[in-house]
Short mmCIF file of C-alpha atoms in Angstrom, two decimals:
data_model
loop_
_atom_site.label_atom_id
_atom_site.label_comp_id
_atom_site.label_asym_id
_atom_site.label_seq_id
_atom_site.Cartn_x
_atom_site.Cartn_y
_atom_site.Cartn_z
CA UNK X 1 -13.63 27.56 -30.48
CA UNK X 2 -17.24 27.12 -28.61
CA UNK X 3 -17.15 28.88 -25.29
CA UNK X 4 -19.80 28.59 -22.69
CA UNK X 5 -21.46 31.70 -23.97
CA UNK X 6 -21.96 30.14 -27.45
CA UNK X 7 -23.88 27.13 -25.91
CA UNK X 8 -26.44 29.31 -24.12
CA UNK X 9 -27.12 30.79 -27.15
CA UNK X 10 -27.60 28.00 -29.19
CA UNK X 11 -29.36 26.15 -26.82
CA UNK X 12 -31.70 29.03 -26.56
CA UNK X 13 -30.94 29.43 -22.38
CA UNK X 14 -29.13 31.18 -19.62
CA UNK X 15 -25.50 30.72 -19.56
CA UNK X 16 -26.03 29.80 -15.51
CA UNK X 17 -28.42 26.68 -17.40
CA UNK X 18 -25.58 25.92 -19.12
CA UNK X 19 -23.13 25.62 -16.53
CA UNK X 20 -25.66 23.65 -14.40
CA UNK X 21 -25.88 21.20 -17.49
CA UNK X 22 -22.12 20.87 -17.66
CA UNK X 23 -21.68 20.37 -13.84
CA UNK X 24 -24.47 18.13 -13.98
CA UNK X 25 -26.62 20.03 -11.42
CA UNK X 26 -30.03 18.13 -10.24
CA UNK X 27 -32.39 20.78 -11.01
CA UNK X 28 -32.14 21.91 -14.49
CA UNK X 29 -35.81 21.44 -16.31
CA UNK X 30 -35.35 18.08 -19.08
CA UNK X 31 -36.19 20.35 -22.19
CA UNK X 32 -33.65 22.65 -21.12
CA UNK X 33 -30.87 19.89 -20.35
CA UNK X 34 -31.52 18.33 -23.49
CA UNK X 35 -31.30 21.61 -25.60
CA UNK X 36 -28.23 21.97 -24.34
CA UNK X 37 -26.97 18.66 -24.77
CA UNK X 38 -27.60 19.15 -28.43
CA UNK X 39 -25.93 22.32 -28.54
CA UNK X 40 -22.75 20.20 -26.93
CA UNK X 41 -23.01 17.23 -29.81
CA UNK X 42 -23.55 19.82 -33.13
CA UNK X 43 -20.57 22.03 -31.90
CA UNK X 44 -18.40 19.46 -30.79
CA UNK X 45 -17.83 21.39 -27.54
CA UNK X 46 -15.24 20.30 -25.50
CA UNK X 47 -14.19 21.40 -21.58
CA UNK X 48 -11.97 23.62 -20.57
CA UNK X 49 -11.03 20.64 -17.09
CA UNK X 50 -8.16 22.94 -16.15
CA UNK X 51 -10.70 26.19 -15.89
CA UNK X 52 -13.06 23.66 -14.03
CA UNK X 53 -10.19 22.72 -11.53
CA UNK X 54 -8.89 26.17 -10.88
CA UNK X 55 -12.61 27.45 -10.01
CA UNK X 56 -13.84 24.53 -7.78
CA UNK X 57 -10.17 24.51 -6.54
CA UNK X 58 -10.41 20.57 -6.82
CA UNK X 59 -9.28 18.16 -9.53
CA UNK X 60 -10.95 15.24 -8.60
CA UNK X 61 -7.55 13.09 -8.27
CA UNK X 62 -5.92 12.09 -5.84
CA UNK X 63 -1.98 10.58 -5.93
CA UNK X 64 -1.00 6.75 -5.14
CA UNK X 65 2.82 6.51 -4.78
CA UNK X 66 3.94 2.43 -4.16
CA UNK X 67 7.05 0.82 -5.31
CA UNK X 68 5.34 -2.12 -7.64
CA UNK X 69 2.62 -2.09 -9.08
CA UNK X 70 2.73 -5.99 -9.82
CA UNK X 71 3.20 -7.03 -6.00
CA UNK X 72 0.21 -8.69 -4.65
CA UNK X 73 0.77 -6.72 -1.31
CA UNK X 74 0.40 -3.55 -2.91
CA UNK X 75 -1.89 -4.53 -5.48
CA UNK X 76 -4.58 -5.11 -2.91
CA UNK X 77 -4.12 -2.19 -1.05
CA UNK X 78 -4.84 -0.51 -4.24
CA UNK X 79 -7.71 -2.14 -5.00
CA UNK X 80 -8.67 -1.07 -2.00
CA UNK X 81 -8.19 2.79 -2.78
CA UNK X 82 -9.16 2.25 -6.28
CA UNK X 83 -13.18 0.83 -4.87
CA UNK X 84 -13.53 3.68 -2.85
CA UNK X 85 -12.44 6.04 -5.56
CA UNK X 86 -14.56 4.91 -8.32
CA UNK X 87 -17.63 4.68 -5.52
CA UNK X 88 -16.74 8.87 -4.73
CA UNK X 89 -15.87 10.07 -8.29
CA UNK X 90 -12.16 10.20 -8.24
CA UNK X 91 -9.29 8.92 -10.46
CA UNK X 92 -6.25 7.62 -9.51
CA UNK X 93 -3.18 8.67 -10.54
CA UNK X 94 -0.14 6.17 -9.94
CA UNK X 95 3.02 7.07 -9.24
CA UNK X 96 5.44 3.62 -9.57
CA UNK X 97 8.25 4.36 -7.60
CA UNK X 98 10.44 1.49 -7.41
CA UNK X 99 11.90 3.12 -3.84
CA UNK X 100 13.62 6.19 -5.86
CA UNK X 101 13.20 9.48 -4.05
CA UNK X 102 13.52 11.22 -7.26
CA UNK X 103 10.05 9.18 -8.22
CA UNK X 104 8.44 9.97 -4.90
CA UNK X 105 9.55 13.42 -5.40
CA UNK X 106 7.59 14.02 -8.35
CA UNK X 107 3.92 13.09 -6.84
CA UNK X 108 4.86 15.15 -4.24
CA UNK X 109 5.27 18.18 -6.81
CA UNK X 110 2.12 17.81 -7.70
CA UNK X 111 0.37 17.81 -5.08
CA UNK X 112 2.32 21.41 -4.59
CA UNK X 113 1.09 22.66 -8.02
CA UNK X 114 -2.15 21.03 -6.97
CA UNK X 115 -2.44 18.53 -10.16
CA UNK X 116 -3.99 16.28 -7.42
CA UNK X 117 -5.97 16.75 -4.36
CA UNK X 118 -4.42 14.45 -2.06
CA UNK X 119 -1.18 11.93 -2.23
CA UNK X 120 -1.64 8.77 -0.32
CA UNK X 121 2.30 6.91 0.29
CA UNK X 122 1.99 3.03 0.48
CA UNK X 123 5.57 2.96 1.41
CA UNK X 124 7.85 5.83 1.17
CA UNK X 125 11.45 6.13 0.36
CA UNK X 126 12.14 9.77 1.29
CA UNK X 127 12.28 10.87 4.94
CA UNK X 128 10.59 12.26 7.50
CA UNK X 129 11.95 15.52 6.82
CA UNK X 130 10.90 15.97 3.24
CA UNK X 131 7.51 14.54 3.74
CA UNK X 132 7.41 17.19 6.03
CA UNK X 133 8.41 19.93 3.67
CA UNK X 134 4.73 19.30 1.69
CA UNK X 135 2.64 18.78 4.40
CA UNK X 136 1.02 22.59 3.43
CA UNK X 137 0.29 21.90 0.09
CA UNK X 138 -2.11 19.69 0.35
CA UNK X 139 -2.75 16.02 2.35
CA UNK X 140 -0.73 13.55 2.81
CA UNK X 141 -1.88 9.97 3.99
CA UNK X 142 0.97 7.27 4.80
CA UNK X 143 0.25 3.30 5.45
CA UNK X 144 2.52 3.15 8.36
CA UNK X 145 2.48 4.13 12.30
CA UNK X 146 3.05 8.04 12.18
CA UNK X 147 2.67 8.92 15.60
CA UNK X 148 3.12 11.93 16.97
CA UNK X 149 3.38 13.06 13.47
CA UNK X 150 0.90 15.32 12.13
CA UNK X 151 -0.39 13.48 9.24
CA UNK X 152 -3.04 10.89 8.83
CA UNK X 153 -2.24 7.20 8.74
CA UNK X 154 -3.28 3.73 8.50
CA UNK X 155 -1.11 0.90 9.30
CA UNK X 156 -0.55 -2.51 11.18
CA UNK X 157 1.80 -2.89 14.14
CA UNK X 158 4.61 -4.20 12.42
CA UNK X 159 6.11 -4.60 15.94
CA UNK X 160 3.60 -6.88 17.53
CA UNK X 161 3.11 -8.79 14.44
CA UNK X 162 6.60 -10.03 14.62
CA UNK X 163 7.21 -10.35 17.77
CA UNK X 164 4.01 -12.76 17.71
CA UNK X 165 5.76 -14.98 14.93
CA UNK X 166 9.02 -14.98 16.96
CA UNK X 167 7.23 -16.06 20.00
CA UNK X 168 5.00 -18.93 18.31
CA UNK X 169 8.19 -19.94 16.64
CA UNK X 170 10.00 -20.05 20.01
CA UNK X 171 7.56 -22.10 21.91
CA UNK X 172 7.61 -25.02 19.29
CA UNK X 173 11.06 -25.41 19.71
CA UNK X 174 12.81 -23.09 17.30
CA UNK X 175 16.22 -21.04 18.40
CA UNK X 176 17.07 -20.10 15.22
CA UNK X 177 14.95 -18.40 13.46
CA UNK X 178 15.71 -15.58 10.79
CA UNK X 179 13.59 -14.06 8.61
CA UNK X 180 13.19 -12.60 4.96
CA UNK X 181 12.05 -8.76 4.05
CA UNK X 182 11.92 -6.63 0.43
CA UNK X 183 14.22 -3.92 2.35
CA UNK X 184 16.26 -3.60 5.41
CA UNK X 185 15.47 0.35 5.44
CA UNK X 186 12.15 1.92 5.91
CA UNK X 187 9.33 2.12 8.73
CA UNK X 188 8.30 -0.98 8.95
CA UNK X 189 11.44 -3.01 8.41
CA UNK X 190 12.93 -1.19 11.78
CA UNK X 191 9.91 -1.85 13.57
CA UNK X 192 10.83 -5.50 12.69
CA UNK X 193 14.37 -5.43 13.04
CA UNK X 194 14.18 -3.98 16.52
CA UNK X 195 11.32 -6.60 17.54
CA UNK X 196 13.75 -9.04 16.45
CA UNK X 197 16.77 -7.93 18.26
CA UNK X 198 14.48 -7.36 21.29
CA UNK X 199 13.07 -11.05 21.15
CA UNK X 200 16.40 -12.51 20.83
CA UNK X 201 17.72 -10.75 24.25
CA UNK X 202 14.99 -11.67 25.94
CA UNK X 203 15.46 -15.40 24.96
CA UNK X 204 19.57 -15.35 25.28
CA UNK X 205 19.84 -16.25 21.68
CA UNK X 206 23.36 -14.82 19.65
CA UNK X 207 22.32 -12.47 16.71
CA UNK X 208 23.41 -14.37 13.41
CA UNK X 209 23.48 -11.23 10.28
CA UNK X 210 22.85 -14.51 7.49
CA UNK X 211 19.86 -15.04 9.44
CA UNK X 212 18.61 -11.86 7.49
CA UNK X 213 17.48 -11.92 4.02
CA UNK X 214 16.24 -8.97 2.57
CA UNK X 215 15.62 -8.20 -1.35
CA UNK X 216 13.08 -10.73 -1.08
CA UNK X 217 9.38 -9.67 -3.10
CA UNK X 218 8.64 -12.34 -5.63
CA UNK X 219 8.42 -16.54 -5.72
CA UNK X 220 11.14 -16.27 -7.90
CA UNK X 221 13.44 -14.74 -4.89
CA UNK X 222 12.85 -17.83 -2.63
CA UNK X 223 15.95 -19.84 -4.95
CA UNK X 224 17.99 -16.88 -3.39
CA UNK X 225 16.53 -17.36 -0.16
CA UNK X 226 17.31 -21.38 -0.30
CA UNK X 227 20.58 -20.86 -1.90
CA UNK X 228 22.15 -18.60 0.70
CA UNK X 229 20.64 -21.32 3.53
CA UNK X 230 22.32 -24.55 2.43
CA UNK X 231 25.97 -22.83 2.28
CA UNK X 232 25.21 -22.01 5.84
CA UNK X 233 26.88 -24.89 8.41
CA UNK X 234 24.44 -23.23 11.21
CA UNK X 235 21.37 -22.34 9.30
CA UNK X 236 18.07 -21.40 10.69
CA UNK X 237 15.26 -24.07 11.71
CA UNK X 238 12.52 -21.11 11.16
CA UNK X 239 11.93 -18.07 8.86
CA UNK X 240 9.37 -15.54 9.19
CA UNK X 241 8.70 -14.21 5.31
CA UNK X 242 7.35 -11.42 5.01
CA UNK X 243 5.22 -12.51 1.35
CA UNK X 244 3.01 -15.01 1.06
CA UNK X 245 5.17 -15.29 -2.48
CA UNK X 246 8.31 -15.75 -1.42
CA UNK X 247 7.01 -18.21 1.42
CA UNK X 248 5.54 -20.36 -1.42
CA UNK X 249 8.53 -20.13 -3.38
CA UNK X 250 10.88 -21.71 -0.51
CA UNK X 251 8.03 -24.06 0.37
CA UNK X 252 8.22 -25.27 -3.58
CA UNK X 253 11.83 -25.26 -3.69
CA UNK X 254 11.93 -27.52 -0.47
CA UNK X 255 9.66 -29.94 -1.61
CA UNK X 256 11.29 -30.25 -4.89
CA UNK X 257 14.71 -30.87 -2.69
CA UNK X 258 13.32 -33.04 -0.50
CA UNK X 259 13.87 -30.28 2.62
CA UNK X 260 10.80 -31.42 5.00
CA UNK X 261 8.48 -28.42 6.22
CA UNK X 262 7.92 -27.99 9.09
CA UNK X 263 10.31 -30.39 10.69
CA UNK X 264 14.21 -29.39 8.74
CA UNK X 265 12.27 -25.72 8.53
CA UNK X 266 9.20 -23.95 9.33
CA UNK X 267 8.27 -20.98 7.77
CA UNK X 268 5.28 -17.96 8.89
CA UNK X 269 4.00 -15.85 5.83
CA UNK X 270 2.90 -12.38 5.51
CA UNK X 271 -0.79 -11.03 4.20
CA UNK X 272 -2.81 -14.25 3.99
CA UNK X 273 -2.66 -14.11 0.00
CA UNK X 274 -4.71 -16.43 -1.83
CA UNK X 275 -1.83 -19.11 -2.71
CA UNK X 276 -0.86 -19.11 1.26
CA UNK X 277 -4.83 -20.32 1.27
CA UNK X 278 -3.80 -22.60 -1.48
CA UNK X 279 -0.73 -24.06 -0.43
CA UNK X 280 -1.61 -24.10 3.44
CA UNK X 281 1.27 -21.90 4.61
CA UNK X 282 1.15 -20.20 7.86
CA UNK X 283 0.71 -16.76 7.80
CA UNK X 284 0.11 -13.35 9.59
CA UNK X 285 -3.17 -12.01 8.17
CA UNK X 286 -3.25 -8.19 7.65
CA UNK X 287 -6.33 -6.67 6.18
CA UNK X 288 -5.21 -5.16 2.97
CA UNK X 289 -8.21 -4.38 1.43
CA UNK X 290 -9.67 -2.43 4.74
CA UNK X 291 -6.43 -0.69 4.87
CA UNK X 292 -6.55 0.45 0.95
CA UNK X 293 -9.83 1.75 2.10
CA UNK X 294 -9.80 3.67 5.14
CA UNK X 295 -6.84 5.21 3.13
CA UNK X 296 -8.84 6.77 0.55
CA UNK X 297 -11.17 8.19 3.01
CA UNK X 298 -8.72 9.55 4.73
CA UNK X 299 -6.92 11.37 2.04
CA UNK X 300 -10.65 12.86 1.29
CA UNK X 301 -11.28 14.08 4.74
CA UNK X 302 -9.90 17.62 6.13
CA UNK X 303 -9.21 15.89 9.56
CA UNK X 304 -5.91 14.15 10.36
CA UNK X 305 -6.50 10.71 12.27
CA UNK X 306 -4.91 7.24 12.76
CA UNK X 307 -6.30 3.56 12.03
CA UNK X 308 -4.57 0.71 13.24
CA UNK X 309 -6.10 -2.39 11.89
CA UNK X 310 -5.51 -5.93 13.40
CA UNK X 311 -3.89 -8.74 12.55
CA UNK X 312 -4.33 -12.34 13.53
CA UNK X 313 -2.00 -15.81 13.13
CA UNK X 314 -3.46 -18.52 10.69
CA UNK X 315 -1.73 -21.25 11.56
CA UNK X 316 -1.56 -23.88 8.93
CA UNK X 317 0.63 -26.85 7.55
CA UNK X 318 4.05 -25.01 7.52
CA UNK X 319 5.00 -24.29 11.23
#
């Protein structure tokens, strides 16, 4: 097998030329780069990457963990992370998780055995305390509010956000109003949940459990959604969804069934997604793509900070 040595001979140079050539160092003369070049093609030479990664002590990777890969939520974020990595020479490496610790757990073994430089979490499944655990091995960059956590972050107040739908909701009329979510656990789903409660003791209002839908990702879910509603006798005149999908789904379904929106139910979305443009349905606007890349640079940087980005309420036909 061609080693390094065997190039510089060939090639007629210095084995430090060579190395230049392969590491594609600026100031290597053109008669020498191209000699070894050649060298390269007629020996079929081929890199030892792991040998390269041990002695620069970087891979050039860096870990995305997120629990679909096909949700538009998450597939903006990425594209996001994936414009800043292409524009700084890294790959991605993706880590689908569907929520299972045992998949989360994995990513965050490599970033121990340092198979990646940096692991950014789009939204985690294990705990504090294990994320914790790996925080030495390498960095770790979550897309939630960690503070007073030492790790870096970017992330949306999930808090305000909702408690800003609630309130719009509230002023047009609206005393029942429940609300739709992928998972009851996690982060940002407490954040919500204890917006929610606190909203509805402010306002007097009795805490109805059916009022809270969770499970809900795809348009496909909203027939779920609508089909738990209309066996309710006290159902909900307002739900805040929290994807622009499933909002369009139960604003389809209700048109097909003749349900009018906004006046039998008006509905807030999540993200601002192209078909909430589409199908004017009110939404809270987060800045996914920002978000997917302020992540990246943080999971490049050595110093630990926090981002909050802002939302804002587009209201549209649906409220």
């Amino acid at each position: 097998m061609t080693n390094i040595k065997d190039l510089a001979k060939m090639a007629g140079v210095s084995v430090t030329t060579v190395s230049r050539v392969l590491n594609n160092h600026p100031y290597v003369r053109e008669e020498k780069r191209n000699a070894v070049l050649e060298a390269i093609r007629e020996s079929n030479y081929q890199q030892n990457l792991n040998a390269v990664h041990l002695s620069k002590e970087k891979t050039q990777m860096i870990g995305v963990v997120l629990p679909f890969s096909d949700h538009p939520y998450f597939a903006l974020l990425l594209k996001g992370i994936a414009k800043q990595a292409l524009e700084n020479n890294y790959k991605l490496v993706l880590f689908q998780t569907d929520y299972m610790e045992s998949r989360e757990l994995e990513a965050l073994q490599m970033l121990k055995q340092k198979q990646i430089d940096s692991l950014i979490i789009c939204s985690r499944a294990c705990g504090w305390s294990v994320i914790q655990e790996y925080l030495s091995n390498g960095t770790i960059v979550l897309c939630e509010d960690t503070k007073g956590k030492e790790v870096s972050s970017t992330f949306v107040n999930q808090y305000e956000i909702f408690k800003e739908a609630l309130t719009f909701l509230y002023k047009k009329g609206h005393k029942k109003i429940g609300y739709c979510i992928g998972r009851k656990s996690g982060p940002s789903s407490r954040l919500r949940a204890n917006a929610y409660q606190e909203f509805l003791s402010d306002h007097h209002l009795p805490y109805c459990e059916e009022y809270i839908i969770d499970h809900c990702n795809y348009f496909e879910d909203a027939k779920k959604v609508m089909d738990h509603l209309l066996k309710m006798d006290n159902r909900p005149t307002a739900l805040i969804v929290t994807s622009d999908q499933v909002a369009a789904g139960i604003v389809t379904y209700c048109q097909k069934q003749g349900i009018r929106i906004p006046e039998e139910l008006a509905i807030i979305g999540y993200h601002n997604e192209p078909i909430a443009k589409m199908m004017e349905i009110s939404t809270m606007e987060i800045p996914l793509l920002e978000m997917g890349k302020n992540l990246f640079q943080q999971a490049i940087s050595k110093e630990i900070s926090k981002q909050e980005m802002f939302f804002r309420f587009i209201k549209r036909t649906t409220v």
